[in-house]
Tab-separated table of C-alpha atoms in Angstrom:
chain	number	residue	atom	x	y	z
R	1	UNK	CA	-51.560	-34.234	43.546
R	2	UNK	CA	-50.470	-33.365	47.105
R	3	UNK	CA	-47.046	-32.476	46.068
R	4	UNK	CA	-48.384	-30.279	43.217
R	5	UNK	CA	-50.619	-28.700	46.324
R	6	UNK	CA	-47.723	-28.070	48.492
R	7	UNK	CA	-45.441	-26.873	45.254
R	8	UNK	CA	-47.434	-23.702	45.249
R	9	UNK	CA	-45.589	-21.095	47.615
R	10	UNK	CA	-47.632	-20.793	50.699
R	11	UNK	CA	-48.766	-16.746	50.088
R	12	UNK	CA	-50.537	-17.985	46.874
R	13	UNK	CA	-52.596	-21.237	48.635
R	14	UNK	CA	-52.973	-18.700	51.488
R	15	UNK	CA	-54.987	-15.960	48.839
R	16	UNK	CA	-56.966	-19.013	47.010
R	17	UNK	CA	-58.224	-20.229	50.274
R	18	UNK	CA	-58.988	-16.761	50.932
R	19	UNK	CA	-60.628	-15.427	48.065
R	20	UNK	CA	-62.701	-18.722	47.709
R	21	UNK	CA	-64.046	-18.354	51.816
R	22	UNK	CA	-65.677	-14.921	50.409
R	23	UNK	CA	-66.829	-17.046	47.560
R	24	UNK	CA	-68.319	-19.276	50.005
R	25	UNK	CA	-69.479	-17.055	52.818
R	26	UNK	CA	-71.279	-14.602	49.680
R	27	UNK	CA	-72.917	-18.253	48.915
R	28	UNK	CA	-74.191	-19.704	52.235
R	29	UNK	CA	-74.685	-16.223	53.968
R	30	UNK	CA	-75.931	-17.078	57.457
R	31	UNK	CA	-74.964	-20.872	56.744
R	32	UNK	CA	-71.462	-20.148	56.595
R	33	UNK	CA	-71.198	-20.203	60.572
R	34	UNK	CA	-72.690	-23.459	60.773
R	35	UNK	CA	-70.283	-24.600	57.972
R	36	UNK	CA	-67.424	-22.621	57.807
R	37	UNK	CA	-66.670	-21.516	61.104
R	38	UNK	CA	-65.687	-25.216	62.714
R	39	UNK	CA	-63.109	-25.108	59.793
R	40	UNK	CA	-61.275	-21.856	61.070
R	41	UNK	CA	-61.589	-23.034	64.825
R	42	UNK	CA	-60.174	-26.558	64.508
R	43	UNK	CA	-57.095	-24.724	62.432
R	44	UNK	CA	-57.043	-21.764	65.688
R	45	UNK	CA	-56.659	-24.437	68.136
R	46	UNK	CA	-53.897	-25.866	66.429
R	47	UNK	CA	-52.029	-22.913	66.196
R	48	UNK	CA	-52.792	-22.208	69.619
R	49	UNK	CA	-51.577	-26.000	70.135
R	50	UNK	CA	-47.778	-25.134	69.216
R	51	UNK	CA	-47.323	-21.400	70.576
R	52	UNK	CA	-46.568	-21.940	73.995
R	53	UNK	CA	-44.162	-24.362	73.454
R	54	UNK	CA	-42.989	-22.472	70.115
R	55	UNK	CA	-42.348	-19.390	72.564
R	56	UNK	CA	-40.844	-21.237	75.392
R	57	UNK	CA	-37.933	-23.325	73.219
R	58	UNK	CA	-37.137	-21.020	70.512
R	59	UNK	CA	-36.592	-18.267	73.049
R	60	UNK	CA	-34.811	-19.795	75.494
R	61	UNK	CA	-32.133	-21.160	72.732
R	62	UNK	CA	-31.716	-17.751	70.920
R	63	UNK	CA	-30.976	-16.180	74.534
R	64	UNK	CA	-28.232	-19.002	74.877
R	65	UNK	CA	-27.080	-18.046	71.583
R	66	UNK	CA	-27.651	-13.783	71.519
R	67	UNK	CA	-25.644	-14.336	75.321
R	68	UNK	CA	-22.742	-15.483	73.266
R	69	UNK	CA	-22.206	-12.733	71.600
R	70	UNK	CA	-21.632	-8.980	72.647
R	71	UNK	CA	-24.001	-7.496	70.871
R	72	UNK	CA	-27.606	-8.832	72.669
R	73	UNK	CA	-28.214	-5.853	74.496
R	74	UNK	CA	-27.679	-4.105	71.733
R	75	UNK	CA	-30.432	-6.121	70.042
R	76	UNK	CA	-32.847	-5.485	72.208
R	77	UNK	CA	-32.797	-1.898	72.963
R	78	UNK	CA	-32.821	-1.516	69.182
R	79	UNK	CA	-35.527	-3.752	68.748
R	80	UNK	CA	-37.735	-1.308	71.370
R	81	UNK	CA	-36.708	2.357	69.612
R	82	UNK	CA	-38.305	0.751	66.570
R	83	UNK	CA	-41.106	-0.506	68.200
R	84	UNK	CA	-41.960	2.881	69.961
R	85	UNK	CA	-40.783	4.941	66.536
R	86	UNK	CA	-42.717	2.988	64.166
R	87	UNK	CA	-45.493	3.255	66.399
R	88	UNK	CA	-45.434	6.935	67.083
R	89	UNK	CA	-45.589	7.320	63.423
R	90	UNK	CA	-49.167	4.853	63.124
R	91	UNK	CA	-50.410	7.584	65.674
R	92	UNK	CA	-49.435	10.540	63.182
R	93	UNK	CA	-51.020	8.476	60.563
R	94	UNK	CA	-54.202	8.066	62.566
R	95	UNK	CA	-54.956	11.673	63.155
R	96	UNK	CA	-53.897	13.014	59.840
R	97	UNK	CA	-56.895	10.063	58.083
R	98	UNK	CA	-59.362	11.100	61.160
R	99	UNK	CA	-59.488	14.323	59.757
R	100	UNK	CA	-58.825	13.730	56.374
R	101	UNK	CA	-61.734	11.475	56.230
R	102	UNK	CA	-63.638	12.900	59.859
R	103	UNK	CA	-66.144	9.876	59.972
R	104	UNK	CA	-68.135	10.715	62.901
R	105	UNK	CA	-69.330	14.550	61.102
R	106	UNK	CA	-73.101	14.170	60.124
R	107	UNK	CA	-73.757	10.920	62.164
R	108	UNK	CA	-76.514	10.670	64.677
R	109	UNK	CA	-78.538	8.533	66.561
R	110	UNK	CA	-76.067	5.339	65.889
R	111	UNK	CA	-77.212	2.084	68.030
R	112	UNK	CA	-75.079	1.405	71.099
R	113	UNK	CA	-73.416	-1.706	71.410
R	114	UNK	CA	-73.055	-3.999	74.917
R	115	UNK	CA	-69.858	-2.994	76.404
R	116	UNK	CA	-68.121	-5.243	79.129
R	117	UNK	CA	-66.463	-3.981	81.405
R	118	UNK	CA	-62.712	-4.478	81.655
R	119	UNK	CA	-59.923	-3.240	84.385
R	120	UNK	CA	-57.335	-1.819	82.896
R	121	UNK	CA	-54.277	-2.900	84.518
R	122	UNK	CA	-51.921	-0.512	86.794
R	123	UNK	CA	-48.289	-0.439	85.913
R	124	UNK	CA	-47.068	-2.185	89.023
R	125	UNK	CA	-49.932	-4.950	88.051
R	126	UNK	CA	-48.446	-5.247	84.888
R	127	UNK	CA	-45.006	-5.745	85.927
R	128	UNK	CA	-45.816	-8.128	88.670
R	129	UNK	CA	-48.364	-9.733	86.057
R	130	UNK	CA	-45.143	-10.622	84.024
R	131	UNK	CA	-43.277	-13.133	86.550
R	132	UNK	CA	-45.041	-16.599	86.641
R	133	UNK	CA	-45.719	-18.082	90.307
R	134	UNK	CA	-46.160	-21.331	88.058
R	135	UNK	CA	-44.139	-21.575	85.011
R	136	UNK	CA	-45.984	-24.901	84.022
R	137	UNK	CA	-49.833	-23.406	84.976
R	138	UNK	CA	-48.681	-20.383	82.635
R	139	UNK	CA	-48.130	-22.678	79.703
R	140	UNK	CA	-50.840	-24.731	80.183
R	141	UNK	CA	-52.687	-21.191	80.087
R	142	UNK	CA	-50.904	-19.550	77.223
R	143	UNK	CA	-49.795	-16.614	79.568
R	144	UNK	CA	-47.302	-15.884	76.508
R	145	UNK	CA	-45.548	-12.538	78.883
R	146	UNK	CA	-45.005	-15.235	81.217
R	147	UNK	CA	-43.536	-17.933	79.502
R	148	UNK	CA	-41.511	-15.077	77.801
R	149	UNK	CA	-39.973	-14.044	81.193
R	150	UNK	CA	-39.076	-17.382	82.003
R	151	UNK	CA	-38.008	-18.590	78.819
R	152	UNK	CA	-35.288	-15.474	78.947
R	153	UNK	CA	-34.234	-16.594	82.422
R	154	UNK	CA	-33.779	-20.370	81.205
R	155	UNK	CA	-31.668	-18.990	78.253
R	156	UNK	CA	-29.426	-16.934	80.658
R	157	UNK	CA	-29.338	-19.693	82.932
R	158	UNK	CA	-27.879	-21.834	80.594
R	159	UNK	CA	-25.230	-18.887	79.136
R	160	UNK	CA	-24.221	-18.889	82.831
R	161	UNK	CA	-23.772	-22.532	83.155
R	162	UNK	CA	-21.699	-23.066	79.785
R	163	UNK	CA	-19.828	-26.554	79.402
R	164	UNK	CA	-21.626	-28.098	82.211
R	165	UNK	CA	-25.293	-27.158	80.931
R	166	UNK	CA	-24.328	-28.584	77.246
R	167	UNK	CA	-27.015	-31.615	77.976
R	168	UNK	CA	-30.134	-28.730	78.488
R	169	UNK	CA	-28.655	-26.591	75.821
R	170	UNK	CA	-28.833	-29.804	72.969
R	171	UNK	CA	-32.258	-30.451	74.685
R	172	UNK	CA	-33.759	-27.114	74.536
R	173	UNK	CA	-32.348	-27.211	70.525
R	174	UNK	CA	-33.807	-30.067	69.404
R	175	UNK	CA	-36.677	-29.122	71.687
R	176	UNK	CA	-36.721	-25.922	69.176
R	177	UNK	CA	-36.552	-28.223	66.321
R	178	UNK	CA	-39.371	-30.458	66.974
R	179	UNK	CA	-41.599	-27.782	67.697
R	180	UNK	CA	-40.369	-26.260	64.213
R	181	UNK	CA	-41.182	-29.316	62.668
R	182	UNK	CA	-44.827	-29.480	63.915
R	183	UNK	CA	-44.873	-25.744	63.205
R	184	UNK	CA	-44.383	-26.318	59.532
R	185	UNK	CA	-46.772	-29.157	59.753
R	186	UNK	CA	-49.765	-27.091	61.117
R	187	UNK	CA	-48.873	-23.812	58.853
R	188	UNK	CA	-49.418	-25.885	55.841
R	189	UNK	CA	-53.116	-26.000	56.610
R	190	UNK	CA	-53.257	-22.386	56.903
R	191	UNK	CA	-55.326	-22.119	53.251
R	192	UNK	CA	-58.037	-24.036	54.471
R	193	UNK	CA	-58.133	-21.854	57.906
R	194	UNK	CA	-58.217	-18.850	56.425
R	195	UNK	CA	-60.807	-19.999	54.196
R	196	UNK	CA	-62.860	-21.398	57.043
R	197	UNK	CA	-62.627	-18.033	58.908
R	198	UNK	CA	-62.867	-15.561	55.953
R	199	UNK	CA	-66.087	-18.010	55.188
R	200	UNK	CA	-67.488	-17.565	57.986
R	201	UNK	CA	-67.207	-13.566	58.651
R	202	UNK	CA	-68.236	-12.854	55.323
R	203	UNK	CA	-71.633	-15.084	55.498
R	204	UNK	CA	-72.442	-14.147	58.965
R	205	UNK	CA	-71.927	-10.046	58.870
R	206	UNK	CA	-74.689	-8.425	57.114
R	207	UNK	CA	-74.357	-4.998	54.760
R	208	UNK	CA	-77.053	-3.189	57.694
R	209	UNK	CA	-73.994	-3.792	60.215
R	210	UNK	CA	-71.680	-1.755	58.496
R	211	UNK	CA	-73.464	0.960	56.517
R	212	UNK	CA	-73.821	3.744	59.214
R	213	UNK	CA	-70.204	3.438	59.929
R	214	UNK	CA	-69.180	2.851	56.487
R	215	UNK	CA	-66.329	6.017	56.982
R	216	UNK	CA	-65.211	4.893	60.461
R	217	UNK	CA	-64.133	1.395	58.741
R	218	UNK	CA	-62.993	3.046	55.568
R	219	UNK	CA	-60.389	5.406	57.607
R	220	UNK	CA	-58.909	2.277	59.731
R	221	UNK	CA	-58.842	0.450	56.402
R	222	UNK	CA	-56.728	3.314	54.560
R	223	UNK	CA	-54.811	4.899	57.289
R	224	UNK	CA	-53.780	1.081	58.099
R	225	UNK	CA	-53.034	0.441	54.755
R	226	UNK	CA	-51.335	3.600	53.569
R	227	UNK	CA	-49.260	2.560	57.254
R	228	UNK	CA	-47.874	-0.693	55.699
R	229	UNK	CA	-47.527	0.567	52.174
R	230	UNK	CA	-46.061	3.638	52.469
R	231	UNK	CA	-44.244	4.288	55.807
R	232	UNK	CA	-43.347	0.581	56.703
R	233	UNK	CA	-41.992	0.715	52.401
R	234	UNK	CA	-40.558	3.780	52.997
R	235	UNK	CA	-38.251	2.782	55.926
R	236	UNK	CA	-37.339	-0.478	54.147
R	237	UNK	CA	-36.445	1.845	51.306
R	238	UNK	CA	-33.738	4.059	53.682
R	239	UNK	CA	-32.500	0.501	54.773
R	240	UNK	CA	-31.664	-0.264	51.313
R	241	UNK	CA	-33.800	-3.377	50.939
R	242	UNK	CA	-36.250	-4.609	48.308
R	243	UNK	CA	-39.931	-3.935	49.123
R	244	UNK	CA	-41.434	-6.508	46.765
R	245	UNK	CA	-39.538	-9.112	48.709
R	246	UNK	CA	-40.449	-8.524	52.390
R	247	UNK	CA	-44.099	-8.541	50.899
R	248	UNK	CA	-43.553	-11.072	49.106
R	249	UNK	CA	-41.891	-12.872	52.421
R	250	UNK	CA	-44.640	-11.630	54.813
R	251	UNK	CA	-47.526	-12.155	52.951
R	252	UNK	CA	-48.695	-15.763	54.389
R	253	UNK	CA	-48.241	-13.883	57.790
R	254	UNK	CA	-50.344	-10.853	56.793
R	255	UNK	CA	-53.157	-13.156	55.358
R	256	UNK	CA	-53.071	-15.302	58.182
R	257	UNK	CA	-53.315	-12.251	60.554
R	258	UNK	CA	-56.143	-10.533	58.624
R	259	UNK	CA	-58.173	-13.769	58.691
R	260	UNK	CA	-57.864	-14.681	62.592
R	261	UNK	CA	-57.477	-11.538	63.750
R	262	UNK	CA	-54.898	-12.553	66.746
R	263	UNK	CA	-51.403	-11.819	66.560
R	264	UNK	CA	-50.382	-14.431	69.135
R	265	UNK	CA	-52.374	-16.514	67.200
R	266	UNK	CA	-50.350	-15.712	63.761
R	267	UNK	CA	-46.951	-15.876	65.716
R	268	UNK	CA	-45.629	-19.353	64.425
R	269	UNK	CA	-46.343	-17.754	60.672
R	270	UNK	CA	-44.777	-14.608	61.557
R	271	UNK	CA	-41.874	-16.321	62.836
R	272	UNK	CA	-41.271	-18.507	60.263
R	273	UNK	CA	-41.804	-16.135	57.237
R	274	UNK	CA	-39.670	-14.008	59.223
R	275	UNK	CA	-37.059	-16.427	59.481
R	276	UNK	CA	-37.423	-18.426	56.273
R	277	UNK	CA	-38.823	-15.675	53.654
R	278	UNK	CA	-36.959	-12.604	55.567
R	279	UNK	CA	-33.599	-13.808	56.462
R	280	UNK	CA	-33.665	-12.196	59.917
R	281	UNK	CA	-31.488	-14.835	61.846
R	282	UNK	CA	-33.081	-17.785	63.891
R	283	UNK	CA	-31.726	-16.588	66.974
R	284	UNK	CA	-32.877	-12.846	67.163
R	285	UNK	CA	-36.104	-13.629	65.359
R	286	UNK	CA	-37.206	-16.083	68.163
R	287	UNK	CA	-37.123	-13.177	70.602
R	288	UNK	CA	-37.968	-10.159	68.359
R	289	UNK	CA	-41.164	-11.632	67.058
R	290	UNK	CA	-42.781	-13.415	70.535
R	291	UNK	CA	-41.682	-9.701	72.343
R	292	UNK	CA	-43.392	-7.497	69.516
R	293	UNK	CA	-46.518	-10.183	69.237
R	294	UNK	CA	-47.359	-8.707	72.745
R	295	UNK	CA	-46.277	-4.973	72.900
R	296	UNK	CA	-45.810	-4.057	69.009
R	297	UNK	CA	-49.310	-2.794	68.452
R	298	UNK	CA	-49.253	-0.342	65.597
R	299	UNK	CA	-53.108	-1.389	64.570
R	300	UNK	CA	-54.544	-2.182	67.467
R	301	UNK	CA	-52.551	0.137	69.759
R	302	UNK	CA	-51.842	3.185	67.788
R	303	UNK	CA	-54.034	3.760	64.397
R	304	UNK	CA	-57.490	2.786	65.803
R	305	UNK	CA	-57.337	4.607	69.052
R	306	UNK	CA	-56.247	7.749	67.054
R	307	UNK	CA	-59.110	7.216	64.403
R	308	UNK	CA	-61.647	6.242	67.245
R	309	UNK	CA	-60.664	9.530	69.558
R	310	UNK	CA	-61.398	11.434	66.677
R	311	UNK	CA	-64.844	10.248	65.381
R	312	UNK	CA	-66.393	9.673	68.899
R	313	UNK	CA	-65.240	13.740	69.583
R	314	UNK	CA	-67.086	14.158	66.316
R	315	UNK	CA	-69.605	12.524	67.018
R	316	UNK	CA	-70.186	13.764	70.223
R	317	UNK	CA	-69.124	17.561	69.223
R	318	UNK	CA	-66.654	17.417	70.949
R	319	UNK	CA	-63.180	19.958	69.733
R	320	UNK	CA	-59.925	17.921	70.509
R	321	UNK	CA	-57.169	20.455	71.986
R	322	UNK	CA	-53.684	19.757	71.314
R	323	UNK	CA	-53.062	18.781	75.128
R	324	UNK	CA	-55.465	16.025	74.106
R	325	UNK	CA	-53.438	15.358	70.959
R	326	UNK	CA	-50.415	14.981	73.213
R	327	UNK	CA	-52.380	12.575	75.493
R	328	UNK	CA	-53.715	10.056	73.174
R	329	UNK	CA	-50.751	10.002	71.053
R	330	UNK	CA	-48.325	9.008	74.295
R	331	UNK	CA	-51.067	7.068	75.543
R	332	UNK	CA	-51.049	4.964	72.391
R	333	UNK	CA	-47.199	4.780	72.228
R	334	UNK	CA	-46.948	3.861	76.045
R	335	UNK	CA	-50.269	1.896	76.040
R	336	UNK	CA	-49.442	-1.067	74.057
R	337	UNK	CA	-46.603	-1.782	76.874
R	338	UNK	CA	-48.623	-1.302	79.939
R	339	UNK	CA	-51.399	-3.507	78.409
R	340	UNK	CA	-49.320	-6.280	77.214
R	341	UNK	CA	-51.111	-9.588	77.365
R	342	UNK	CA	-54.523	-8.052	78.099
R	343	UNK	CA	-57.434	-9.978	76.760
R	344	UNK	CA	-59.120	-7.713	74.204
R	345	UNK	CA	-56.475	-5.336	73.851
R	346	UNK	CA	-57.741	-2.793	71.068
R	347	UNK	CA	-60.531	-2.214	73.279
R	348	UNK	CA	-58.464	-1.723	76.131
R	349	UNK	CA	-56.561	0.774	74.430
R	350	UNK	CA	-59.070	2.205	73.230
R	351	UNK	CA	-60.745	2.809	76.659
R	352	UNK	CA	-57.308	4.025	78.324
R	353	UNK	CA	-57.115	6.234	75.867
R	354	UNK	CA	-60.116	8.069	75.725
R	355	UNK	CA	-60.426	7.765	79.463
R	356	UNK	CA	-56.785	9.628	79.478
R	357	UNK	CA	-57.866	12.475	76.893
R	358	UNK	CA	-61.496	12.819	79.138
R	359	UNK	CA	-63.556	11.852	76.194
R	360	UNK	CA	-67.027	9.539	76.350
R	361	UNK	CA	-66.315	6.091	77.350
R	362	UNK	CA	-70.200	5.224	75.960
R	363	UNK	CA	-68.585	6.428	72.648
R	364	UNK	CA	-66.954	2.611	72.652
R	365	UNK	CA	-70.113	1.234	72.362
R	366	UNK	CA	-70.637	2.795	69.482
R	367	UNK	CA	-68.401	1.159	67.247
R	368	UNK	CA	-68.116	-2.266	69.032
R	369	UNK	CA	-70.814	-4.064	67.017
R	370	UNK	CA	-68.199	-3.761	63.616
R	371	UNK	CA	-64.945	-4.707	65.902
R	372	UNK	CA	-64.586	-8.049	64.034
R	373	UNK	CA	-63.832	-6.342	60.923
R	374	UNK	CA	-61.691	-3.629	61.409
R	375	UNK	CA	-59.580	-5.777	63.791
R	376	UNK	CA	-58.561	-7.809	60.865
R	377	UNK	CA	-57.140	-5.093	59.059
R	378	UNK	CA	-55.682	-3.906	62.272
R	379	UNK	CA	-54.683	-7.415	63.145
R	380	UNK	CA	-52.851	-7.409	59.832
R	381	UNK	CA	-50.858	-3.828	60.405
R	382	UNK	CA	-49.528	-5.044	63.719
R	383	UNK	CA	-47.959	-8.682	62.156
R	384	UNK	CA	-46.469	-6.484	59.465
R	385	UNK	CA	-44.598	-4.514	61.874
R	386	UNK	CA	-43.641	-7.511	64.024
R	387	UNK	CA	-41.748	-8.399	60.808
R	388	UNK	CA	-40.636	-4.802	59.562
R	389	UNK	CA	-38.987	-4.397	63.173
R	390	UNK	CA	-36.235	-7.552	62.837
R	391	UNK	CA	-35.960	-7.301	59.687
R	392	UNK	CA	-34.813	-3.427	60.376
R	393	UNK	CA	-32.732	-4.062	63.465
R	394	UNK	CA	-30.991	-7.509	61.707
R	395	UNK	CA	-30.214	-4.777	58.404
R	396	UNK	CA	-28.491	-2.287	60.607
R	397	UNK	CA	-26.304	-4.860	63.242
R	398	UNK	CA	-25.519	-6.143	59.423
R	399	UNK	CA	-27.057	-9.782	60.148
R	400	UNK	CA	-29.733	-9.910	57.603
R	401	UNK	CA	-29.457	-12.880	55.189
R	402	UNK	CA	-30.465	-10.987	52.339
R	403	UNK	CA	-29.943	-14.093	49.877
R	404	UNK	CA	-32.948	-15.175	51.845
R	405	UNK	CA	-34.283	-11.964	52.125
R	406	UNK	CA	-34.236	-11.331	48.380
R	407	UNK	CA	-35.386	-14.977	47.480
R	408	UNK	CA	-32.367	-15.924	46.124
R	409	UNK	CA	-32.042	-18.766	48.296
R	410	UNK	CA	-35.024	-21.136	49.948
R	411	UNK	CA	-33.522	-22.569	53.041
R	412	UNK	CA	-31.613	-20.261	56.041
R	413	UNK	CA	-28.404	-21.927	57.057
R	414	UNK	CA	-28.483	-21.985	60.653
R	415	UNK	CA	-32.189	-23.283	61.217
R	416	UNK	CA	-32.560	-25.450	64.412
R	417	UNK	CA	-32.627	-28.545	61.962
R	418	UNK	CA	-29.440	-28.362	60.464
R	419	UNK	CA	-27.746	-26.666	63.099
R	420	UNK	CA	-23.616	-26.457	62.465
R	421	UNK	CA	-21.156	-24.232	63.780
R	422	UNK	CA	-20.625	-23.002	59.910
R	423	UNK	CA	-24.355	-22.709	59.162
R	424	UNK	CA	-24.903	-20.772	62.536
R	425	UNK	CA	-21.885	-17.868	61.552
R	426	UNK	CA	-23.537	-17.734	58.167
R	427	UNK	CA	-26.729	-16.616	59.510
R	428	UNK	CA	-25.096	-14.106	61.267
R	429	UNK	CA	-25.874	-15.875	64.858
């Protein structure tokens, strides 16, 4: 029976589990938090369990590996011009749906939600928020920036060292294997997660909370969709690959992402749909993903602050010039960088960006009572571009397993458990 379970590819348990936590939160309504909810935390903490270690090995051993070879910088720089074009094209999206749909016209007199507080970081305190004084207290606290920093200095460390460092380099691989392993082990319970979290939303949000801004949600839901659909499609088009197959590879990521609404908290199913489903190559995956889990923000950082400038200056009567424009769409490009790591980030950006473009900061409060559910679907948008990105980048440095990638073949040679010389030059590493 558990075989048969496991059988099914993960995408389909992942929509079951899904589609039967509406089922159930529809059922048990206000119940479904009592019930449900203990369900999607116990399957949170374990994926919180495995990410700081999941960050800290698989990074460090696809530095040693990208050092290798000459093309690493190369990686990375074109790893950030997709990040910032993809996401100055969310913004675009944004304002044309904000006015196609303008969902603050004709509303008055909405109830204003409890706003905390919350310093938005200066660029100097974000840079010198990035290096660790404790490598050890920053994994213990999930500081993922942090363990990113010093997982990349580890990796070069042991580039430098070469023959003599061969002990730490096997380590930090089978370290990377383990922590695979474990991965797998806690992604297979993803189904009953989602339908533990999906459960409980559903039962415990109530039709009153999101009639009066029943356009505001339906313009993040479409601009956010016709964002993965058509532009993220479009550019996998020009690349020459198959769109049904990096949905079809992405989807248990996507789900995932929609139901916890945390994309450090999706990041081992990103990275393993976007190394087993996608074919992007263990060793740029393992930095692409963690990097763009923490600045590649096209939902959080780019679509909703667009959609939200808009309908709070509507709201508020307010008539956006196009220095404004300018301002909130480099905010939004810029922001997702300077706020990297930020607890809360979509309100955050949302803040720095009306507070840049001198609109209403009250106008947050606003729209915070129906954050939960919009930040799925925006949750959702930025996971699928963590995986669009790689999967981009790996197609044009010509390192994209697309026997993988096309779901011609279930296995990537190359992964951490069957490492070998010839599996690691098949995968393009």
């Amino acid at each position: 029976m558990f075989r048969r379970f496991f059988a099914i590819p993960l995408w389909q348990r992942t929509a079951a589990g899904f589609a039967l936590g509406i089922i159930a939160g529809l059922i048990l309504r206000e119940q479904a938090t009592i019930w449900l909810q203990p369900i999607g935390d116990v399957y949170l903490n374990l994926i919180r369990m495995v990410v700081a270690p999941l960050v800290l090995f698989t990074i460090a051993s696809s530095i040693a590996k990208l050092g290798e070879g000459v093309g690493a910088v190369r990686l990375g720089v074109r790893t950030i011009v997709w990040f910032a074009v993809t996401s100055l094209l969310a913004v675009l999206v944004g304002f044309a749906f904000g006015h196609i749909i303008n969902p603050g016209v004709g509303l008055s007199d909405l109830p204003l939600g409890e706003v905390k507080a919350r310093e938005i970081p200066s660029p100097l305190q974000v840079l010198l928020g990035v290096v660790p004084t404790n490598p050890f207290a920053s994994l213990a606290e999930g500081k993922v920036l942090q363990i990113i920093f010093f997982s990349a200095l580890l990796g070069g460390a042991l580039v430098a060292l070469g023959d003599r460092a061969q002990n730490a380099r096997r380590l930090v691989d089978e370290g990377a294997a383990l922590i695979f392993r474990i991965t797998r082990w806690v992604i297979q319970l993803t189904p009953f997660g989602v339908f533990g979290l999906i459960g409980s939303v559903v039962g415990g949000y109530g039709w009153e909370a999101l009639l009066p801004l029943g356009k505001f949600i339906f313009a993040i839901y479409a601009a956010c969709l016709f964002h993965i659909f058509v532009i993220y499609s479009g550019l996998l088009k020009l690349h020459g690959l198959k769109v049904v197959s990096f949905f079809r590879g992405g989807a248990a990521a996507m789900q995932t992402a929609f139901a916890t609404s945390s994309s450090l908290g999706t990041l081992p199913v990103t990275l393993r749909q976007t190394v087993e489903r996608l074919g992007v190559p263990q060793a740029y995956a393992s930095f692409a993903v963690p990097l763009g889990a923490n600045v590649k923000m096209d939902g959080c950082g780019a679509i909703y602050p667009a959609i939200a400038s808009i309908f709070i200056a509507q709201y508020f009567q307010i008539d956006l010039t196009l220095t404004q424009y300018v301002l909130i769409g480099l905010t939004a490009v810029l922001g997702s960088l300077g706020t990297a790591g930020v607890p809360g980030t979509s309100i955050v950006m949302l803040t720095l960006t009306l507070s840049t473009a001198g609109l209403p900061l009250e106008g947050v409060g606003y729209i915070i009572a129906i954050d939960r559910i919009i930040d799925m679907m925006r949750t959702a948008t930025n996971v699928t571009g963590q995986m669009v990105v790689p999967v981009l980048v790996a197609r044009e440095e010509g390192i994209l397993n697309q026997d993988i990638y096309n779901g011609h073949v279930a296995w990537l040679p190359g992964d951490p458990e069957d490492e070998t010389p010839e599996g690691a030059q098949a995968a393009g590493i």
